[in-house]
């Protein structure tokens, strides 16, 4: 069977043995994410029709209690993962605190924790721009059989056992890594099957796209301003093209295919930047590095940052290795 026709299910089974802790639990976890992704994809795609994109708490045209899609996505992933006895804890952008999963058979015997942004970029839904789910998976560090603690979630990104995203765009894709490269799967909605469409994704070492919200230019540090001007002036391969969707998953996915750099720097308005370390920057950084790219806060490798709190924010520079290195040079110089 050609690699292109391989389904996600077949891929998971084939690669289970290559994963060092292959007890099948991680495979079941990825399978559950696959199921939840299909449910959320269906909700996202019908959002415009049944008007469920509005503010939570109102009723929609059918008089049903209206929920925002990010609430629906959050509940879908949590319920899918909770009822399959796979993880012992979940942290979400939508929940102030982490969730302890008791587990049915034996309490707290599951060894993985999952962190997620269930629907990143959800403000784009009302204007029909693609959005995404981002997930990050660790082995718990506290003893099995005990309830998870915050320590199980505050692990540096280099210790992730898996990370991935679902992009609900012109087509729906699941892109993930378990530390052995990055593979992309495209959903055939007619039969609800993900097919291997992007085997062994590689981040081009250089690119000609820079992605940043230039509306914040006046608030950026000098190094960022200098780098943006560098992108815009004549030079080898420059001026670059500016592409910014305002949806992290979409911007990074495009840059991973075409080459480019995504930046969400700190600014006088956002002194730590905007993006969350645990369930946005760490998973995207693992994926980008596994594809040969680079991800830092402008100075330090994202995956080496020791998290201090669940929802902490960090500045984020991520993409083609040589472009991120050049941006870091400007950050150091100015
Ligand atoms: P801004 C979406 O809200 C998000 O978290 C990312 O998906 C996106 O890249 C960024 O924020 C956009 O933020 O401030 O440029 O609108």
PDB file of N, CA and C in Angstrom, residues 126-177:
ATOM      1  N   UNK A 126     -16.224  33.498  13.526  1.00  0.00           N
ATOM      2  CA  UNK A 126     -17.338  34.338  13.053  1.00  0.00           C
ATOM      3  C   UNK A 126     -17.051  34.917  11.680  1.00  0.00           C
ATOM      4  N   UNK A 127     -15.779  34.932  11.268  1.00  0.00           N
ATOM      5  CA  UNK A 127     -15.438  35.485   9.952  1.00  0.00           C
ATOM      6  C   UNK A 127     -14.911  34.387   9.026  1.00  0.00           C
ATOM      7  N   UNK A 128     -15.210  33.130   9.410  1.00  0.00           N
ATOM      8  CA  UNK A 128     -14.946  31.974   8.548  1.00  0.00           C
ATOM      9  C   UNK A 128     -13.466  31.795   8.206  1.00  0.00           C
ATOM     10  N   UNK A 129     -12.613  32.107   9.176  1.00  0.00           N
ATOM     11  CA  UNK A 129     -11.170  31.889   8.987  1.00  0.00           C
ATOM     12  C   UNK A 129     -10.788  30.634   9.766  1.00  0.00           C
ATOM     13  N   UNK A 130      -9.831  29.876   9.247  1.00  0.00           N
ATOM     14  CA  UNK A 130      -9.529  28.570   9.850  1.00  0.00           C
ATOM     15  C   UNK A 130      -9.008  28.718  11.277  1.00  0.00           C
ATOM     16  N   UNK A 131      -9.309  27.702  12.079  1.00  0.00           N
ATOM     17  CA  UNK A 131      -8.911  27.662  13.496  1.00  0.00           C
ATOM     18  C   UNK A 131      -8.298  26.294  13.775  1.00  0.00           C
ATOM     19  N   UNK A 132      -7.825  26.088  15.005  1.00  0.00           N
ATOM     20  CA  UNK A 132      -7.156  24.818  15.286  1.00  0.00           C
ATOM     21  C   UNK A 132      -7.249  24.377  16.728  1.00  0.00           C
ATOM     22  N   UNK A 133      -6.984  23.104  16.931  1.00  0.00           N
ATOM     23  CA  UNK A 133      -6.820  22.513  18.264  1.00  0.00           C
ATOM     24  C   UNK A 133      -5.343  22.190  18.427  1.00  0.00           C
ATOM     25  N   UNK A 134      -4.783  22.502  19.605  1.00  0.00           N
ATOM     26  CA  UNK A 134      -3.373  22.198  19.863  1.00  0.00           C
ATOM     27  C   UNK A 134      -3.304  21.313  21.104  1.00  0.00           C
ATOM     28  N   UNK A 135      -2.502  20.207  21.036  1.00  0.00           N
ATOM     29  CA  UNK A 135      -2.425  19.338  22.218  1.00  0.00           C
ATOM     30  C   UNK A 135      -0.974  18.934  22.510  1.00  0.00           C
ATOM     31  N   UNK A 136      -0.750  18.672  23.794  1.00  0.00           N
ATOM     32  CA  UNK A 136       0.589  18.340  24.299  1.00  0.00           C
ATOM     33  C   UNK A 136       0.446  17.206  25.303  1.00  0.00           C
ATOM     34  N   UNK A 137       1.302  16.185  25.222  1.00  0.00           N
ATOM     35  CA  UNK A 137       1.162  15.004  26.073  1.00  0.00           C
ATOM     36  C   UNK A 137       2.474  14.724  26.809  1.00  0.00           C
ATOM     37  N   UNK A 138       2.357  14.500  28.128  1.00  0.00           N
ATOM     38  CA  UNK A 138       3.515  14.129  28.957  1.00  0.00           C
ATOM     39  C   UNK A 138       3.194  12.842  29.711  1.00  0.00           C
ATOM     40  N   UNK A 139       4.234  12.133  30.129  1.00  0.00           N
ATOM     41  CA  UNK A 139       4.069  11.106  31.165  1.00  0.00           C
ATOM     42  C   UNK A 139       4.005  11.825  32.502  1.00  0.00           C
ATOM     43  N   UNK A 140       3.154  11.345  33.397  1.00  0.00           N
ATOM     44  CA  UNK A 140       3.082  11.990  34.722  1.00  0.00           C
ATOM     45  C   UNK A 140       4.404  11.782  35.456  1.00  0.00           C
ATOM     46  N   UNK A 141       4.746  12.694  36.330  1.00  0.00           N
ATOM     47  CA  UNK A 141       6.008  12.568  37.086  1.00  0.00           C
ATOM     48  C   UNK A 141       5.738  12.173  38.546  1.00  0.00           C
ATOM     49  N   UNK A 142       4.465  12.299  38.992  1.00  0.00           N
ATOM     50  CA  UNK A 142       4.156  11.900  40.368  1.00  0.00           C
ATOM     51  C   UNK A 142       3.736  10.424  40.352  1.00  0.00           C
ATOM     52  N   UNK A 143       3.760   9.746  41.519  1.00  0.00           N
ATOM     53  CA  UNK A 143       3.552   8.295  41.525  1.00  0.00           C
ATOM     54  C   UNK A 143       2.181   7.872  40.979  1.00  0.00           C
ATOM     55  N   UNK A 144       2.166   6.792  40.186  1.00  0.00           N
ATOM     56  CA  UNK A 144       0.895   6.239  39.701  1.00  0.00           C
ATOM     57  C   UNK A 144       0.046   5.837  40.910  1.00  0.00           C
ATOM     58  N   UNK A 145      -1.272   5.929  40.747  1.00  0.00           N
ATOM     59  CA  UNK A 145      -2.155   5.546  41.858  1.00  0.00           C
ATOM     60  C   UNK A 145      -2.483   6.705  42.775  1.00  0.00           C
ATOM     61  N   UNK A 146      -1.815   7.868  42.516  1.00  0.00           N
ATOM     62  CA  UNK A 146      -2.159   9.055  43.326  1.00  0.00           C
ATOM     63  C   UNK A 146      -2.766  10.098  42.391  1.00  0.00           C
ATOM     64  N   UNK A 147      -3.562  11.007  42.918  1.00  0.00           N
ATOM     65  CA  UNK A 147      -4.111  12.061  42.046  1.00  0.00           C
ATOM     66  C   UNK A 147      -2.992  12.908  41.448  1.00  0.00           C
ATOM     67  N   UNK A 148      -3.169  13.350  40.205  1.00  0.00           N
ATOM     68  CA  UNK A 148      -2.139  14.198  39.576  1.00  0.00           C
ATOM     69  C   UNK A 148      -1.995  15.494  40.376  1.00  0.00           C
ATOM     70  N   UNK A 149      -0.805  16.072  40.267  1.00  0.00           N
ATOM     71  CA  UNK A 149      -0.575  17.387  40.895  1.00  0.00           C
ATOM     72  C   UNK A 149      -0.113  18.357  39.818  1.00  0.00           C
ATOM     73  N   UNK A 150       0.052  19.622  40.203  1.00  0.00           N
ATOM     74  CA  UNK A 150       0.485  20.644  39.236  1.00  0.00           C
ATOM     75  C   UNK A 150       1.846  20.277  38.640  1.00  0.00           C
ATOM     76  N   UNK A 151       2.671  19.568  39.424  1.00  0.00           N
ATOM     77  CA  UNK A 151       4.009  19.185  38.921  1.00  0.00           C
ATOM     78  C   UNK A 151       3.910  18.333  37.659  1.00  0.00           C
ATOM     79  N   UNK A 152       2.828  17.563  37.523  1.00  0.00           N
ATOM     80  CA  UNK A 152       2.675  16.713  36.339  1.00  0.00           C
ATOM     81  C   UNK A 152       2.477  17.551  35.081  1.00  0.00           C
ATOM     82  N   UNK A 153       2.034  18.803  35.265  1.00  0.00           N
ATOM     83  CA  UNK A 153       1.735  19.676  34.114  1.00  0.00           C
ATOM     84  C   UNK A 153       2.859  20.679  33.864  1.00  0.00           C
ATOM     85  N   UNK A 154       3.586  21.058  34.915  1.00  0.00           N
ATOM     86  CA  UNK A 154       4.621  22.098  34.773  1.00  0.00           C
ATOM     87  C   UNK A 154       5.955  21.479  34.367  1.00  0.00           C
ATOM     88  N   UNK A 155       5.937  20.672  33.300  1.00  0.00           N
ATOM     89  CA  UNK A 155       7.169  20.037  32.823  1.00  0.00           C
ATOM     90  C   UNK A 155       7.724  20.817  31.625  1.00  0.00           C
ATOM     91  N   UNK A 156       9.068  20.870  31.478  1.00  0.00           N
ATOM     92  CA  UNK A 156       9.619  21.561  30.295  1.00  0.00           C
ATOM     93  C   UNK A 156       9.199  20.846  29.015  1.00  0.00           C
ATOM     94  N   UNK A 157       9.054  21.626  27.945  1.00  0.00           N
ATOM     95  CA  UNK A 157       8.526  21.086  26.691  1.00  0.00           C
ATOM     96  C   UNK A 157       9.352  19.959  26.096  1.00  0.00           C
ATOM     97  N   UNK A 158      10.669  19.924  26.478  1.00  0.00           N
ATOM     98  CA  UNK A 158      11.513  18.854  25.909  1.00  0.00           C
ATOM     99  C   UNK A 158      11.096  17.483  26.408  1.00  0.00           C
ATOM    100  N   UNK A 159      10.282  17.442  27.509  1.00  0.00           N
ATOM    101  CA  UNK A 159       9.862  16.147  28.047  1.00  0.00           C
ATOM    102  C   UNK A 159       8.524  15.676  27.490  1.00  0.00           C
ATOM    103  N   UNK A 160       7.958  16.406  26.534  1.00  0.00           N
ATOM    104  CA  UNK A 160       6.700  15.938  25.921  1.00  0.00           C
ATOM    105  C   UNK A 160       6.937  14.594  25.239  1.00  0.00           C
ATOM    106  N   UNK A 161       5.978  13.677  25.355  1.00  0.00           N
ATOM    107  CA  UNK A 161       6.076  12.401  24.632  1.00  0.00           C
ATOM    108  C   UNK A 161       5.360  12.497  23.293  1.00  0.00           C
ATOM    109  N   UNK A 162       4.457  13.475  23.159  1.00  0.00           N
ATOM    110  CA  UNK A 162       3.770  13.669  21.884  1.00  0.00           C
ATOM    111  C   UNK A 162       3.185  15.075  21.868  1.00  0.00           C
ATOM    112  N   UNK A 163       2.976  15.603  20.663  1.00  0.00           N
ATOM    113  CA  UNK A 163       2.339  16.923  20.499  1.00  0.00           C
ATOM    114  C   UNK A 163       1.750  16.971  19.105  1.00  0.00           C
ATOM    115  N   UNK A 164       0.682  17.762  18.967  1.00  0.00           N
ATOM    116  CA  UNK A 164       0.086  17.844  17.642  1.00  0.00           C
ATOM    117  C   UNK A 164      -0.935  18.945  17.554  1.00  0.00           C
ATOM    118  N   UNK A 165      -1.460  19.128  16.366  1.00  0.00           N
ATOM    119  CA  UNK A 165      -2.556  20.080  16.168  1.00  0.00           C
ATOM    120  C   UNK A 165      -3.523  19.532  15.136  1.00  0.00           C
ATOM    121  N   UNK A 166      -4.753  20.014  15.230  1.00  0.00           N
ATOM    122  CA  UNK A 166      -5.755  19.777  14.191  1.00  0.00           C
ATOM    123  C   UNK A 166      -6.044  21.143  13.586  1.00  0.00           C
ATOM    124  N   UNK A 167      -6.009  21.253  12.284  1.00  0.00           N
ATOM    125  CA  UNK A 167      -6.313  22.523  11.623  1.00  0.00           C
ATOM    126  C   UNK A 167      -7.625  22.344  10.868  1.00  0.00           C
ATOM    127  N   UNK A 168      -8.629  23.153  11.265  1.00  0.00           N
ATOM    128  CA  UNK A 168      -9.959  23.078  10.638  1.00  0.00           C
ATOM    129  C   UNK A 168      -9.978  24.158   9.552  1.00  0.00           C
ATOM    130  N   UNK A 169      -9.394  23.788   8.392  1.00  0.00           N
ATOM    131  CA  UNK A 169      -9.249  24.789   7.333  1.00  0.00           C
ATOM    132  C   UNK A 169     -10.020  24.377   6.095  1.00  0.00           C
ATOM    133  N   UNK A 170      -9.476  24.710   4.937  1.00  0.00           N
ATOM    134  CA  UNK A 170     -10.153  24.295   3.694  1.00  0.00           C
ATOM    135  C   UNK A 170     -10.245  22.766   3.679  1.00  0.00           C
ATOM    136  N   UNK A 171      -9.259  22.119   4.307  1.00  0.00           N
ATOM    137  CA  UNK A 171      -9.461  20.707   4.649  1.00  0.00           C
ATOM    138  C   UNK A 171      -9.038  20.564   6.109  1.00  0.00           C
ATOM    139  N   UNK A 172      -9.488  19.507   6.726  1.00  0.00           N
ATOM    140  CA  UNK A 172      -9.152  19.286   8.142  1.00  0.00           C
ATOM    141  C   UNK A 172      -7.984  18.314   8.211  1.00  0.00           C
ATOM    142  N   UNK A 173      -6.943  18.745   8.926  1.00  0.00           N
ATOM    143  CA  UNK A 173      -5.737  17.914   9.033  1.00  0.00           C
ATOM    144  C   UNK A 173      -5.386  17.695  10.489  1.00  0.00           C
ATOM    145  N   UNK A 174      -4.833  16.516  10.765  1.00  0.00           N
ATOM    146  CA  UNK A 174      -4.228  16.211  12.063  1.00  0.00           C
ATOM    147  C   UNK A 174      -2.733  16.046  11.817  1.00  0.00           C
ATOM    148  N   UNK A 175      -1.923  16.876  12.492  1.00  0.00           N
ATOM    149  CA  UNK A 175      -0.464  16.839  12.336  1.00  0.00           C
ATOM    150  C   UNK A 175       0.119  16.565  13.712  1.00  0.00           C
ATOM    151  N   UNK A 176       0.965  15.506  13.844  1.00  0.00           N
ATOM    152  CA  UNK A 176       1.479  15.233  15.189  1.00  0.00           C
ATOM    153  C   UNK A 176       2.838  14.557  15.138  1.00  0.00           C
ATOM    154  N   UNK A 177       3.507  14.550  16.287  1.00  0.00           N
ATOM    155  CA  UNK A 177       4.782  13.870  16.436  1.00  0.00           C
ATOM    156  C   UNK A 177       4.804  13.106  17.760  1.00  0.00           C
TER     157      UNK A 177
END
